[in-house]
Short mmCIF file of C-alpha atoms in Angstrom, two decimals:
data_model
loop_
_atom_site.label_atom_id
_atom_site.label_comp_id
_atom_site.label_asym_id
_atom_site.label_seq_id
_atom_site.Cartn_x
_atom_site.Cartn_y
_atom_site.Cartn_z
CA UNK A 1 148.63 103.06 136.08
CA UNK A 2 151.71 101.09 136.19
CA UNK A 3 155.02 102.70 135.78
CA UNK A 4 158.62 102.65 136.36
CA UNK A 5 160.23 103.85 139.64
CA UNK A 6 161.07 107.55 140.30
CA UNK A 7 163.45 108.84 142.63
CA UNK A 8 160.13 110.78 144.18
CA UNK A 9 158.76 107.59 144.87
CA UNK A 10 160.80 106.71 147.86
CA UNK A 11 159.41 108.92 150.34
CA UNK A 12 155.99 108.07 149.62
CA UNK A 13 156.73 104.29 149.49
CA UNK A 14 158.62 105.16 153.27
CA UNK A 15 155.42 107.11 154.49
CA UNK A 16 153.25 104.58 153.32
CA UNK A 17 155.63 101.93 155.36
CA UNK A 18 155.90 103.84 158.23
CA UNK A 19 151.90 104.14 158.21
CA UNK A 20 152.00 100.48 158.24
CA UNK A 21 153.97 100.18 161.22
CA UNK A 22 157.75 99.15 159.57
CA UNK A 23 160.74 100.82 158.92
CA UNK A 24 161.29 102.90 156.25
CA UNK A 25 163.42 101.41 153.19
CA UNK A 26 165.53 103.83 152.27
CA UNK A 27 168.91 102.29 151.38
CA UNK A 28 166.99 99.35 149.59
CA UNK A 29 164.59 101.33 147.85
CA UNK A 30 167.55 103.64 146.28
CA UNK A 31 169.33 100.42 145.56
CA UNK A 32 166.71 99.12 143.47
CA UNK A 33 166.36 102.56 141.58
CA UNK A 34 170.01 102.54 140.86
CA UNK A 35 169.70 99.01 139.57
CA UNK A 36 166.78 99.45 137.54
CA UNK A 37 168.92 102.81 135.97
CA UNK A 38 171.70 99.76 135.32
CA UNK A 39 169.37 97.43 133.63
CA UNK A 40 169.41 94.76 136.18
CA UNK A 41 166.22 95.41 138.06
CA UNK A 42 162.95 96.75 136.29
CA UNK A 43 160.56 98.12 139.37
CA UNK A 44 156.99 98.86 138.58
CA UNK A 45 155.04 101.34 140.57
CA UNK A 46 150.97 101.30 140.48
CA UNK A 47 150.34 104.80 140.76
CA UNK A 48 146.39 105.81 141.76
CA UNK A 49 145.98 109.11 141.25
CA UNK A 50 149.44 110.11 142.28
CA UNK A 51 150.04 108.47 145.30
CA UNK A 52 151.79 105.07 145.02
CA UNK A 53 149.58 102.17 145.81
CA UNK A 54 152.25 99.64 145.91
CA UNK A 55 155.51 98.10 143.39
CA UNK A 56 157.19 94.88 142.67
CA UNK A 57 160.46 93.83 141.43
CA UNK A 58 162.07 91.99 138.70
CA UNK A 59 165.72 90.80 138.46
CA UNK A 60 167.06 90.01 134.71
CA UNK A 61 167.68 87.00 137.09
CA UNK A 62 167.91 85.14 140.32
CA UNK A 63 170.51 85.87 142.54
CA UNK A 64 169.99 83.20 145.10
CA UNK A 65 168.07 79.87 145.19
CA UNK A 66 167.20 77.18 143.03
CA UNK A 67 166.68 79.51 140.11
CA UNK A 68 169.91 81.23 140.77
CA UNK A 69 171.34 82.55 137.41
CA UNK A 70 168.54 80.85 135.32
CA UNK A 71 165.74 82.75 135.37
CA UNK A 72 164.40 85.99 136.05
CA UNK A 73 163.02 86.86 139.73
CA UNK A 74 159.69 88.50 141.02
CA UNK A 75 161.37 90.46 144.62
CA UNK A 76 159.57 92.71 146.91
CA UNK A 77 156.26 92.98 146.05
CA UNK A 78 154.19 95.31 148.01
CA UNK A 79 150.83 96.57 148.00
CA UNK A 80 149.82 99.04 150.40
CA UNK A 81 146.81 97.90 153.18
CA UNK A 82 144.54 100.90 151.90
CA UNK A 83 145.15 99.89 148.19
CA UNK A 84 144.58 96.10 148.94
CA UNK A 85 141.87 93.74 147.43
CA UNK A 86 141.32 96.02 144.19
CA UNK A 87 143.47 94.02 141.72
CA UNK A 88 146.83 96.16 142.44
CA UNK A 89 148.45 93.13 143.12
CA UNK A 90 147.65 91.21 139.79
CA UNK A 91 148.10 94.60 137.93
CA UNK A 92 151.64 94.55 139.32
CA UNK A 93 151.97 91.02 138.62
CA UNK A 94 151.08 91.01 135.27
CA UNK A 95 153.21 93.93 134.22
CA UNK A 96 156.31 92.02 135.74
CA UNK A 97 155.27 88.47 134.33
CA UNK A 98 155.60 90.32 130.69
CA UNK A 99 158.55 91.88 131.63
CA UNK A 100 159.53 87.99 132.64
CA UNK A 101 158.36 86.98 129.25
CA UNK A 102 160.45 89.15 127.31
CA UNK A 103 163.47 87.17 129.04
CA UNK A 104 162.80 83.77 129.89
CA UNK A 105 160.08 81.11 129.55
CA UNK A 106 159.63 80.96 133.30
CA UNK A 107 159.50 83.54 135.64
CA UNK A 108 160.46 82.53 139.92
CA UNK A 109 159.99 84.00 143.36
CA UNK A 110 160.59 83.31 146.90
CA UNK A 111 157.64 83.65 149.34
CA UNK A 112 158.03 84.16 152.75
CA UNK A 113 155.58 81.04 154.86
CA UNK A 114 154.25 83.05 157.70
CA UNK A 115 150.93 84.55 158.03
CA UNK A 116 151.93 87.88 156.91
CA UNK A 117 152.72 86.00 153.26
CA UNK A 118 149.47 84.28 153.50
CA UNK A 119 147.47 86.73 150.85
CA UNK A 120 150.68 86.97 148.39
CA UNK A 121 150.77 82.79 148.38
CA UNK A 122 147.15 82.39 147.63
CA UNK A 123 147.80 85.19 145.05
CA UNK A 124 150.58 83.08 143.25
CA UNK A 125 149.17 79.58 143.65
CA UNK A 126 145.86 81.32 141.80
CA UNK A 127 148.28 82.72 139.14
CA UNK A 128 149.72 79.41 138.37
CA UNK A 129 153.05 79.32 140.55
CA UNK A 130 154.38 76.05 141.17
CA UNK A 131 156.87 74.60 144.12
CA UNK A 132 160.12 73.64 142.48
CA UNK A 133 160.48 70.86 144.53
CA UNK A 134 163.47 71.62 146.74
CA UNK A 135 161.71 71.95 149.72
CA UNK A 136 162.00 74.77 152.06
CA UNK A 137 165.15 77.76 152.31
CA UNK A 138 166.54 79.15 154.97
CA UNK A 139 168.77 82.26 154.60
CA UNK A 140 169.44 81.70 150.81
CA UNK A 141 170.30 77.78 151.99
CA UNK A 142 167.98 74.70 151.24
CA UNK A 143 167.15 73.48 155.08
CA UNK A 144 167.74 70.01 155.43
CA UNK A 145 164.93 67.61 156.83
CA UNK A 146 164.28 67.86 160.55
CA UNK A 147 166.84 70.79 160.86
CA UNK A 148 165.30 74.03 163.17
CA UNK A 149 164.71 77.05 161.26
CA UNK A 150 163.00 80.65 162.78
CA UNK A 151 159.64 81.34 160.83
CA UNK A 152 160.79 85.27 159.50
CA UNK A 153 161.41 86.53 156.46
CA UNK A 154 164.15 84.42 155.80
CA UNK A 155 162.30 81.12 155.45
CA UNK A 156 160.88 80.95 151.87
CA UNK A 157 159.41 78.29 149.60
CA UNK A 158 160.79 79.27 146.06
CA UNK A 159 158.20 79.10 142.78
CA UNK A 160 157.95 79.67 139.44
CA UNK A 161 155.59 79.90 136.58
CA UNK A 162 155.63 79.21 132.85
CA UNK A 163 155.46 81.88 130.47
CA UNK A 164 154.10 83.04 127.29
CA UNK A 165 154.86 86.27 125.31
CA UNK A 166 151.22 86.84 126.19
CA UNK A 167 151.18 86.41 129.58
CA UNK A 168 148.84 88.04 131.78
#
């Protein structure tokens, strides 16, 4: 089942973190709870049998990159490693791609380029998502040809898709 965020939730999104071997989210994860009470962020929770499996993000829309300001934003999505390959991910996706479609005619995201990433990019190229063209970011800045960059978190190749009112 899909649902919207719960204060409740943050603990067992931490524990399931911490299980995982990272830091627990705390400050982030009440963030996006007090922005989804202000209308800016909508985060959806798959919930299997009471324990959350995993969540994603959407911003009304983009706060950084190309898509800044013009359309809305998939952020932090997150399936847990004991809930993974069993369609939680394109459950998620598909409940925030409607939210998208409620908005916009496109929907965007950054994804991160290392390994780690490499199951959420195949995931989005096999939902449709499409380069924008502006090459690689660094830190919320397009990184210029042959300029060094570190390969974290921080270095992201920004996509979006095309919606319909439909869209699964």
């Amino acid at each position: 089942m899909i649902r919207a965020m719960r204060q409740t939730d943050i603990e067992t999104i931490n524990k399931h973190f911490t299980a995982q071997g990272w830091a627990a989210r705390t400050t982030v994860l009440e963030r996006y709870l007090a922005e989804q009470q202000a209308g800016i962020r909508q985060t959806f929770v798959a919930d299997q049998a009471g324990d959350v499996a995993g969540y994603v993000t959407l911003l009304t829309t983009a706060r950084t990159g190309p898509f800044a300001g013009k359309l809305p934003e998939i952020s932090d999505f997150n399936v847990f490693t004991n809930f993974q390959r069993h369609g939680i991910g394109s459950t998620l996706l598909d409940a925030a791609e409607q939210a998208a479609a409620q908005l916009a005619a496109a929907v965007s995201l950054g994804v991160g380029l290392h390994a780690g990433y490499g199951p959420a990019q195949q995931l989005y190229v096999k939902r449709g998502y499409i380069p924008d063209g502006s090459g690689v970011w660094y830190r919320d800045k397009p990184l210029p040809m042959n300029a060094l960059s570190r390969n974290d978190d921080d270095l992201v190749l920004y996509i979006s898709k095309a919606l319909t009112p439909e869209t699964n």
